[in-house]
Short mmCIF file of C-alpha atoms and ligand atoms in Angstrom, two decimals:
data_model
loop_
_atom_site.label_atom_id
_atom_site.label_comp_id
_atom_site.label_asym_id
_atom_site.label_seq_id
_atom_site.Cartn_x
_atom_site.Cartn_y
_atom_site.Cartn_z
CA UNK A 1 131.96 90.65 228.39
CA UNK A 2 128.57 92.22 227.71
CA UNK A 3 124.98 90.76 228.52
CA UNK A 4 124.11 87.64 231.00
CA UNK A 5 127.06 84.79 231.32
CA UNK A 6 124.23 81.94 232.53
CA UNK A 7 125.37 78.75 234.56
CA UNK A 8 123.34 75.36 234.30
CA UNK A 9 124.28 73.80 237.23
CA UNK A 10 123.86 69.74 238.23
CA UNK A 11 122.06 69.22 234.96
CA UNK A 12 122.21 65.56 232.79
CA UNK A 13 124.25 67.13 229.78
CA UNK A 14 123.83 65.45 226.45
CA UNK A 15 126.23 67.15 224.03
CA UNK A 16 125.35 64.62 222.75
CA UNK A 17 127.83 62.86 221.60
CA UNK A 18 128.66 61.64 224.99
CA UNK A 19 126.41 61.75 228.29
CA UNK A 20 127.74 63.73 231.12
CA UNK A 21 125.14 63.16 234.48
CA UNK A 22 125.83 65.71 237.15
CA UNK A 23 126.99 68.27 234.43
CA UNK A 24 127.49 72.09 234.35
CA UNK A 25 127.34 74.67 231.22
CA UNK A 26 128.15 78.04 230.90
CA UNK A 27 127.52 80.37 228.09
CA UNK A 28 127.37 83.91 227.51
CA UNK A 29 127.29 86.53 224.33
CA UNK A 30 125.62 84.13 222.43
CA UNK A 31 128.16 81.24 222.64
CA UNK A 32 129.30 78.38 224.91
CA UNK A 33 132.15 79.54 227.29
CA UNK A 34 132.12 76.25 229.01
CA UNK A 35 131.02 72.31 230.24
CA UNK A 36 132.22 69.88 232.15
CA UNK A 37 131.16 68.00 235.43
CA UNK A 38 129.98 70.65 237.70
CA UNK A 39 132.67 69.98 240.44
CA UNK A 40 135.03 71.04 237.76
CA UNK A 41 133.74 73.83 236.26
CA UNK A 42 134.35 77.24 236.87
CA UNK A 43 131.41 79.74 237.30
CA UNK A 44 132.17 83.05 236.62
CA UNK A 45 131.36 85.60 239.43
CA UNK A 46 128.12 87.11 238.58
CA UNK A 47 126.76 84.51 236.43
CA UNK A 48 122.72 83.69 236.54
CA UNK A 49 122.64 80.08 238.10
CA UNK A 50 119.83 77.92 237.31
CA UNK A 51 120.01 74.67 239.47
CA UNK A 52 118.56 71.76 236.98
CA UNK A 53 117.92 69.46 239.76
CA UNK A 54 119.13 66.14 237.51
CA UNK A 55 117.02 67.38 234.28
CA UNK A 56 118.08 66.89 231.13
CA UNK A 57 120.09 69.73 228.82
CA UNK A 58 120.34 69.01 225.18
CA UNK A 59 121.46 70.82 222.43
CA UNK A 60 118.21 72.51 220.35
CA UNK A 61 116.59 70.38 218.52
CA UNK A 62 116.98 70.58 214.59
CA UNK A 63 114.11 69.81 212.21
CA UNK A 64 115.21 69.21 208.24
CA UNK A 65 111.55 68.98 207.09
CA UNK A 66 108.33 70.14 208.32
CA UNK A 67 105.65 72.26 206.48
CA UNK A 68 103.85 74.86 209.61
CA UNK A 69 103.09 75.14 212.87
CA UNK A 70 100.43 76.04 214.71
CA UNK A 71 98.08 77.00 211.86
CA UNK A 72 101.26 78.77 210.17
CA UNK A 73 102.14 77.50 206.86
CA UNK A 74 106.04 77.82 206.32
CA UNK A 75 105.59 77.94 202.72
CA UNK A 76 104.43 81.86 202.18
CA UNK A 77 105.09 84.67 204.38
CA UNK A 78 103.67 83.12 207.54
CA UNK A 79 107.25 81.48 207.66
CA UNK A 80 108.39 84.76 210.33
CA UNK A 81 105.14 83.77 212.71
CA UNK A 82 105.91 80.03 212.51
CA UNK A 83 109.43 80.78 213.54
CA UNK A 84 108.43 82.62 216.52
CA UNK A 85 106.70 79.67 217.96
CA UNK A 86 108.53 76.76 217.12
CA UNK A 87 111.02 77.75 220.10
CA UNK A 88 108.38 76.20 222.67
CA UNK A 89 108.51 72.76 221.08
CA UNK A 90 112.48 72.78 221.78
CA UNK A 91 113.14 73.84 217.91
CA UNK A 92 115.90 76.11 217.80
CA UNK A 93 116.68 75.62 214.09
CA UNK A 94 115.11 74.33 211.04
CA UNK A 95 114.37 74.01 207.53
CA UNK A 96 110.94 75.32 206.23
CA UNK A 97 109.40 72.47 203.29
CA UNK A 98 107.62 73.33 200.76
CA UNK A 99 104.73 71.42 198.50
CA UNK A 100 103.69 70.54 195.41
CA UNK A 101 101.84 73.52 193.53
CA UNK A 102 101.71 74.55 190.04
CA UNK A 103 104.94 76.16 189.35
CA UNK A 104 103.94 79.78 189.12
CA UNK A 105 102.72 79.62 192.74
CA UNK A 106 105.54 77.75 194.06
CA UNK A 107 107.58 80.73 192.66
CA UNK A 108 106.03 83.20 194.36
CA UNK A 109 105.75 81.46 197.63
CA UNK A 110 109.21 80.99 197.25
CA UNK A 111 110.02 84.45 196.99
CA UNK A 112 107.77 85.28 200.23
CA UNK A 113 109.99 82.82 202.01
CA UNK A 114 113.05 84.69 200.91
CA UNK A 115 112.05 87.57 202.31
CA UNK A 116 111.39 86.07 205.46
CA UNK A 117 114.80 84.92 205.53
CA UNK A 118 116.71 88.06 204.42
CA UNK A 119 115.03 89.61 207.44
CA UNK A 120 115.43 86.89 210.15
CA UNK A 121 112.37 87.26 212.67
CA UNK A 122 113.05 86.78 216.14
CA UNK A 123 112.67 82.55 217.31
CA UNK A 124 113.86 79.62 215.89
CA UNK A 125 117.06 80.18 213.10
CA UNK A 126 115.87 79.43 209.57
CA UNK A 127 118.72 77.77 208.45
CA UNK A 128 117.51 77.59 204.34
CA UNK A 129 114.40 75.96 202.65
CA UNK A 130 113.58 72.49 201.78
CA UNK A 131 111.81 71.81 198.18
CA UNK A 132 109.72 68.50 198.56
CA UNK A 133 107.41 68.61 195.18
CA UNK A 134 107.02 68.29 192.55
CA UNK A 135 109.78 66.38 191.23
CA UNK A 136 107.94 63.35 193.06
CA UNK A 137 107.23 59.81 191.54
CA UNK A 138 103.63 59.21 190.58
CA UNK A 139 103.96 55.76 192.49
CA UNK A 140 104.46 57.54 195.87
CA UNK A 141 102.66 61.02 196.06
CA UNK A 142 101.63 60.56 199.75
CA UNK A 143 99.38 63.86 200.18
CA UNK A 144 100.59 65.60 196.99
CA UNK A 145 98.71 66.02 193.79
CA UNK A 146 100.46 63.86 191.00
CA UNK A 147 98.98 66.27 188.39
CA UNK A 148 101.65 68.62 189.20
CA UNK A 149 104.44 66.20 189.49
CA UNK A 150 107.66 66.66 186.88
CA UNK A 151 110.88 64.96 186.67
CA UNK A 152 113.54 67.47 188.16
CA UNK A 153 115.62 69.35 185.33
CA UNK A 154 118.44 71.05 185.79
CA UNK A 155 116.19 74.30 184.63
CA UNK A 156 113.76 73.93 187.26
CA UNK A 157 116.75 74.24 189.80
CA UNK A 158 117.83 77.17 187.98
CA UNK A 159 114.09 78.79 188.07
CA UNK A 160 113.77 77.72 191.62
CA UNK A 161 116.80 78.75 193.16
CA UNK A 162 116.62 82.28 192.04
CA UNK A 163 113.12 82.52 193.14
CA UNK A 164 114.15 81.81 196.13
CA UNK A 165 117.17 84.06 196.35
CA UNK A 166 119.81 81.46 196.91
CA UNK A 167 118.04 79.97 200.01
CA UNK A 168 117.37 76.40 198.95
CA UNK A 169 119.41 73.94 200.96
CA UNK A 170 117.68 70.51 200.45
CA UNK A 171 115.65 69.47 197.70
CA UNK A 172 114.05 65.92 197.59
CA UNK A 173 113.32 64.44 194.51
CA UNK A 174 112.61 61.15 192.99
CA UNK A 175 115.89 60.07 190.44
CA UNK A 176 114.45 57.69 188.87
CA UNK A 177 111.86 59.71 186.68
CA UNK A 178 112.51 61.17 183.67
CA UNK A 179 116.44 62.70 183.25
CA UNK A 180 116.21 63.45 187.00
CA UNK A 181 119.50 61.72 187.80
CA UNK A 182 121.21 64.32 185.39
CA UNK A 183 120.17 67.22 187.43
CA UNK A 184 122.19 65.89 190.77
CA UNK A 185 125.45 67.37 189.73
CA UNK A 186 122.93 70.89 189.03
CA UNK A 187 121.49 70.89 192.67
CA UNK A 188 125.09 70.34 194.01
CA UNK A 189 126.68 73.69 191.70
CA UNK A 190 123.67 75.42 193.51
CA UNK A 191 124.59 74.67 196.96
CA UNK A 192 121.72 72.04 197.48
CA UNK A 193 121.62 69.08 199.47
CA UNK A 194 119.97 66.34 197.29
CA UNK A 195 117.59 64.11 198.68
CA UNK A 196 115.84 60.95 197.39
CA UNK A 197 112.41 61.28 198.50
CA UNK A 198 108.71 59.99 197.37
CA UNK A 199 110.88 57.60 195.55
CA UNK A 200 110.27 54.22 193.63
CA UNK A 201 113.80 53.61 193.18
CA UNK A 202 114.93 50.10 192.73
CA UNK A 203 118.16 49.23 194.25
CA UNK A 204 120.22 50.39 191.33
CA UNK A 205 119.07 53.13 190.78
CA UNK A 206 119.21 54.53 194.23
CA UNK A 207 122.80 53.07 194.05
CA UNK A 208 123.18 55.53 191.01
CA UNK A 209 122.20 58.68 192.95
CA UNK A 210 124.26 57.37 195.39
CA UNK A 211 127.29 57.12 193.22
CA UNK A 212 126.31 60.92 191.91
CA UNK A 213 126.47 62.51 195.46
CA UNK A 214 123.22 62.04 197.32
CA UNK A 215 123.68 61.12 200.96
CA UNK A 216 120.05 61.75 202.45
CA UNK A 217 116.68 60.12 202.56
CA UNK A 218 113.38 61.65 202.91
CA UNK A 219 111.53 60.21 205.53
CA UNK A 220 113.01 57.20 205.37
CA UNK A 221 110.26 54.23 205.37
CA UNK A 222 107.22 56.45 203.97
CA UNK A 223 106.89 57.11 200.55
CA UNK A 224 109.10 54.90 199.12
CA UNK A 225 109.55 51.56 197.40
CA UNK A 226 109.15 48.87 200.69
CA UNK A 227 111.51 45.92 200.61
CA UNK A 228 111.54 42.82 198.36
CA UNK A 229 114.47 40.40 198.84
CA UNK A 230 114.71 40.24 194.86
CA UNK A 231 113.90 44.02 194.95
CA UNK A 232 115.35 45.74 197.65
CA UNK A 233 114.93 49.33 196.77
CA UNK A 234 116.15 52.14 198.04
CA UNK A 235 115.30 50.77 201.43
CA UNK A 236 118.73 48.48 200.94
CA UNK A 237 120.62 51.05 199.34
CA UNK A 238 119.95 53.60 202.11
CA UNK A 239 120.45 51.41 205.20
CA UNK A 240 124.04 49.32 203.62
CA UNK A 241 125.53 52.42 202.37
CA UNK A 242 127.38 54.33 204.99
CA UNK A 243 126.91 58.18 204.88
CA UNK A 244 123.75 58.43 203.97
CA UNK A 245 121.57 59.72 206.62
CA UNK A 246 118.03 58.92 206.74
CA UNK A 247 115.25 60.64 207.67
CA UNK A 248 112.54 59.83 210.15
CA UNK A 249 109.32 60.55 211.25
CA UNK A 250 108.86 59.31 214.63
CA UNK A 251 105.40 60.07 215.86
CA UNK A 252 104.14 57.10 217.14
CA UNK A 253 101.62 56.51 213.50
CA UNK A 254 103.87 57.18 210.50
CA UNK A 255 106.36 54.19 211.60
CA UNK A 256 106.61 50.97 213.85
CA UNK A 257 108.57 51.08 216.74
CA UNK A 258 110.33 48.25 215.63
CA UNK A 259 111.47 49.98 212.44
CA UNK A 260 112.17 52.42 214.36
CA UNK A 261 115.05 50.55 216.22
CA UNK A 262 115.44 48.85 213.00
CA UNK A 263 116.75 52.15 211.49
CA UNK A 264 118.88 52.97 214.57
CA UNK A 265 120.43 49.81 215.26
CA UNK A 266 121.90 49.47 211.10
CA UNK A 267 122.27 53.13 210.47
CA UNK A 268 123.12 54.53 213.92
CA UNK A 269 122.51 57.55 215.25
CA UNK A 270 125.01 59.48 213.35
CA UNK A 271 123.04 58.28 210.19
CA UNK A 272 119.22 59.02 211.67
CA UNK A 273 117.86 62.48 211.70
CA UNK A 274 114.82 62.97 213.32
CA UNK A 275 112.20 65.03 211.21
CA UNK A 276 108.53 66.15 212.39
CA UNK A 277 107.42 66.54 208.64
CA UNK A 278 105.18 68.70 210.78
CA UNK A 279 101.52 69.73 208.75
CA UNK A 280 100.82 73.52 209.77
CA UNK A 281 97.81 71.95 211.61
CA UNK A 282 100.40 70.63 214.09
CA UNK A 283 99.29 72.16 217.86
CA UNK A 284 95.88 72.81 216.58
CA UNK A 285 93.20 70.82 218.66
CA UNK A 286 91.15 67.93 216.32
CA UNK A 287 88.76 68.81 213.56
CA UNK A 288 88.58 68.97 209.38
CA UNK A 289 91.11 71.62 208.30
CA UNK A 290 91.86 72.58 204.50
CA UNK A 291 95.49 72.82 203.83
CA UNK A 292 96.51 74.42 200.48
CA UNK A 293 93.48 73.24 199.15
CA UNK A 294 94.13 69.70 200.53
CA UNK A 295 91.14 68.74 202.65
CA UNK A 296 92.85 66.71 206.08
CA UNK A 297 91.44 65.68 208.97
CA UNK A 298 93.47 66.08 212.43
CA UNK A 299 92.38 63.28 214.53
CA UNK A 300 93.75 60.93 217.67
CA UNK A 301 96.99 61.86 216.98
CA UNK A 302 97.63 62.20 213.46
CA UNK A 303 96.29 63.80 210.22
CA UNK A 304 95.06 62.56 206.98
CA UNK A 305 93.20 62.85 204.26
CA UNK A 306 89.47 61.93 203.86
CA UNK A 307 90.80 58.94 201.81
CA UNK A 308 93.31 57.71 204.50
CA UNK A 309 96.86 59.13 203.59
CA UNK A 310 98.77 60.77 206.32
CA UNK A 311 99.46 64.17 205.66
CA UNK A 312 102.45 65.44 207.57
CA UNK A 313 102.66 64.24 210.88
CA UNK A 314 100.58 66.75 213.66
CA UNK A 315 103.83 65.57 216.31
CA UNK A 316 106.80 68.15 216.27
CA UNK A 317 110.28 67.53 217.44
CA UNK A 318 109.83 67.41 221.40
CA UNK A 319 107.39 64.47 220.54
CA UNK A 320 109.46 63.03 218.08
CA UNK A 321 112.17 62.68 220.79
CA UNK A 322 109.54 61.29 223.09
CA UNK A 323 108.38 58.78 221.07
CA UNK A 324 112.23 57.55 220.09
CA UNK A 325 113.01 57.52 224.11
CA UNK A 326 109.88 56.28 225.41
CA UNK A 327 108.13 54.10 223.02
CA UNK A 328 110.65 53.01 220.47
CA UNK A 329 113.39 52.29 223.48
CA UNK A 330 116.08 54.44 221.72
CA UNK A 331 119.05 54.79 223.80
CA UNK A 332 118.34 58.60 225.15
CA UNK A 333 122.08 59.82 223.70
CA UNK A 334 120.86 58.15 220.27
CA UNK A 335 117.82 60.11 220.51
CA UNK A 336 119.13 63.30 221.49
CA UNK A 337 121.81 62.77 219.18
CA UNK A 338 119.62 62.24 215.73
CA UNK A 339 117.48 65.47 216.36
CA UNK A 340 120.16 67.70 216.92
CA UNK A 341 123.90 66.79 215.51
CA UNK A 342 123.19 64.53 212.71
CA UNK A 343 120.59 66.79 211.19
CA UNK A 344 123.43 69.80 211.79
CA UNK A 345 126.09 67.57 210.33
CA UNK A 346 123.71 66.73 206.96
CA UNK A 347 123.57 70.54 206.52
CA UNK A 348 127.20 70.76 206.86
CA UNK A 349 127.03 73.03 209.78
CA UNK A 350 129.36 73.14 212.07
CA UNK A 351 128.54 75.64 215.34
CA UNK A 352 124.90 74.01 215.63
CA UNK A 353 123.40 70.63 217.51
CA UNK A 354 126.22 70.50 219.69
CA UNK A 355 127.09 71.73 223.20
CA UNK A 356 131.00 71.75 223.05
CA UNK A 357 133.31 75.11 223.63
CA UNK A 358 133.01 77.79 220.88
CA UNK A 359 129.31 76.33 219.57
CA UNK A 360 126.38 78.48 219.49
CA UNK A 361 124.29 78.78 222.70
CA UNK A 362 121.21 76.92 221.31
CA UNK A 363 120.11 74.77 224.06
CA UNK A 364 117.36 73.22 225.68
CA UNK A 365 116.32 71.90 229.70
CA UNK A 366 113.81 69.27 229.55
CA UNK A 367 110.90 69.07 232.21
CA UNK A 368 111.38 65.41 231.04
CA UNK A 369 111.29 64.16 227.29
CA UNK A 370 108.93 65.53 224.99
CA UNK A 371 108.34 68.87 227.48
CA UNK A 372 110.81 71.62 227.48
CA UNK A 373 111.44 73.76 230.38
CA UNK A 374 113.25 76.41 229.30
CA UNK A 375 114.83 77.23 225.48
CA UNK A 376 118.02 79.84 224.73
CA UNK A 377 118.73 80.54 221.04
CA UNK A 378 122.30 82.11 220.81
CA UNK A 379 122.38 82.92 224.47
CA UNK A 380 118.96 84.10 224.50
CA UNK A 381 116.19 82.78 226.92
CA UNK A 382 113.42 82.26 224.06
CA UNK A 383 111.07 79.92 226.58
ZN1 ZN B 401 106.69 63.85 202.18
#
């Protein structure tokens, strides 16, 4: 075998769909070789043993939707430098979310990030892109401009999708406007996820996108229609109908704890996917930033703009775990398991968000929750 064969010895291994405390993990050439309770497992001579003293060893952390890092904005050609640093937040894979511009720049963004893509820079994997905007409703633009908004068409996938060279995976949208609903079956021929989002869907008509093949929610919660017991929205829809997985922002300001457990004790954590909807001003310290024109202010935790709307969340995934563990009382497998296999599994992928035999040697060992220790993508010490 060629390279390093590393052994994480005595570690609390979340794979996660079960806990194992005490555990060992070996992996080498980019893959897992093997786990188990480390009485039982077998190091190979010559492996690089790293004792994790009772620390925690999750799979990498997957994030479906967030917009930059670090003063990086993922939507343009900074996409390869935000890549590189996500690794350090315990982000070993994710999903790069664009905004809503006037089309002709959204094009040509969208081409930048295809490039990026074609040529994977070193760091996190960039598993496809995420469109969010413009096909918004005018009732729930959060941050976005509703000038721009348009009901998704199944030309605008079309336009889209080649700009972007095949790499759109998820696109949120809002069904209920215009002939949106007709475009599902469009996104789905094109090999995209789609996702309700920004929505003011009533019950049945959530129920209808439902019924034409959407199984995800944009962060669930924000941006959407809240509950009425004669109304109940896509809020009922989402939570009652089993397979569709919900996004959520879990920063400590964009939702309640209590909704938070809300979520997880209805859905569970096979249905919950933790998101950062991270704003590129995310890791930068407080002040007034501009953000594709959008003036925000990064402040105590969270950013918004001057008139009060939360803009992205400033929190990325390692937080996001935090906050599920630690403030929202999560159950840590729960946790562990809604950042990293549930956001693998709405992708469809298989080798990712898991620590089992065969799976790809994306892992992380927690200092405690919220600070990682040490990062390997495919095999790969990254942190
Ligand atoms: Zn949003």
């Amino acid at each position: 075998m060629n390279g390093t064969v590393v052994a994480i010895l005595h570690a609390d291994l979340y794979t996660p769909t079960r806990r194992i405390p005490d555990g060992a993990i070996v992996f080498g050439d980019g893959r897992i070789l093997a786990l188990g309770p480390t009485r039982e497992v077998e190091i190979p001579t010559g492996a690089r043993r790293i004792d994790a003293g009772g620390r925690p060893v999750t799979p990498g952390l997957i994030d479906l939707h967030l917009h930059g890092v670090e003063g990086r904005d993922m939507f343009g050609p900074e996409l390869a430098e935000a890549a590189r640093r996500l690794p350090r937040y315990g982000v070993t894979a994710f999903v790069p979310t664009t905004l809503t511009l006037p089309e002709a720049e959204v094009l040509e963004r969208l081409q930048a990030m295809a490039r990026v893509i074609q040529a994977p820079p070193p760091g996190a994997r960039i598993l496809g892109i995420h469109i969010e905007g413009p096909h918004l409703s005018p009732k729930r633009p959060g941050m976005a401009n509703p000038a721009w908004f348009r009901p998704l068409t199944p030309e605008a996938v079309a336009r889209y999708q080649e700009a972007a060279g095949g790499h759109i995976l998820l696109w949120t949208f809002a069904p209920e406007e215009g002939e949106a609903m007709a475009a599902i079956p469009t996104l789905k021929a094109y090999g995209i996820i789609p996702v309700i989002g920004h929505s003011d869907a009533t019950y049945e008509q959530a129920m209808e996108a439902i019924r034409r093949g959407v199984r995800q929610v944009t962060h669930f919660f924000n941006a959407m229609r809240p509950f009425h017991h004669r109304e109940p929205g896509l809020f009922a829809a989402a939570l009652l109908e089993p397979g569709v997985i919900a996004q959520v922002i879990a920063d400590g300001h964009h939702v309640h704890p209590a909704a938070l457990r809300l979520l997880f004790r209805v859905k569970g954590a096979a249905e919950v996917a933790l998101i950062s909807d991270a704003a590129p001003l995310a890791g930068l310290p407080p002040g007034r930033y501009t953000w594709l024109g959008y003036e925000v202010i990064v402040a105590d935790g969270r950013c918004q703009t001057p008139e009060g709307a939360l803009a992205g969340s400033v929190a990325l995934m390692n937080e996001g775990l935090r906050v599920l563990i630690e403030e929202a009382g999560i159950d840590p497998l729960d946790a562990v398991r809604s950042a990293t296999l549930t956001p693998a599994r709405a992708l469809g992928l298989r080798g990712l968000g898991q620590l089992r035999r065969g799976a790809f040697a994306d892992l992380v060992l927690w200092e405690c929750w919220g600070r990682p220790g040490a990062v390997w993508i495919h095999g790969e010490q990254v942190v």
